Amino acid sequence: MSKSNFHDWPQMAKDLNPAIGELKRSTPGPMQAFSEMGKAALAPGALDTKTKELIALGIGVAVRCGPCITYHASGAQRAGATREEIAEAMGLAVYMGAGPSAMYAAQALEAFDQWQEKASG
């Protein structure tokens, strides 16, 4: 499904995990609190986890955070988001972030496609 290869998004996550692990070892208190906050923020409530992952992905695009894109594209894929839902959410991210967000929205769609392909085997 992925039509481009600007980044290898699953590889980006794999490559970042050791650095994130080192940060967790170096600052266990804040990183544990951050992890717990993430779990609480993504837990189903008035919004389901899929919707929350779509919001997080859109924010990742708007703030131009590549690692945020790969982790939340993966989270959205695992939560059952469709490519159409990702694309629509990216339309909102572009609207909110203008031209620079369009470049990151293209990357977010590519990231989702790669995670979807990986999940499909």
Phi, psi and omega in degrees: 000325181296126183262350182219169180221052177301316175225156168263095189294316176299323178292323177302314179297315180299318180291329181281333186304319177297321179293321178293321176299320178295320177297320178297320178291325183281330181225067188299320182298302180298321182289326175295318178296320178297316179298315179296321178296318178299315178299317180293319182293325183270352180295143179299141177206232175298330174249142177281167184299321180300313179299319179294322177293323176297319177296313180299320178296317177298320177293319177303319177295311184298326180264001174062053181248098180305310178300324176299321180299310184294318182292320182277335171295318176297314179298319179294319179298314180294330181277000175097012179295148175262164177299323180296320177294319178299312181301318180294319177297324179291330174300319177292321179297319178295316178303316183282333185246000178062206188308309180302326178291332177298321179294321179284329177296321176298321178292322180295320178295319176298317179300315179300314180302317181293320178294322178296316178297318180297319180292330181282347177089000000 
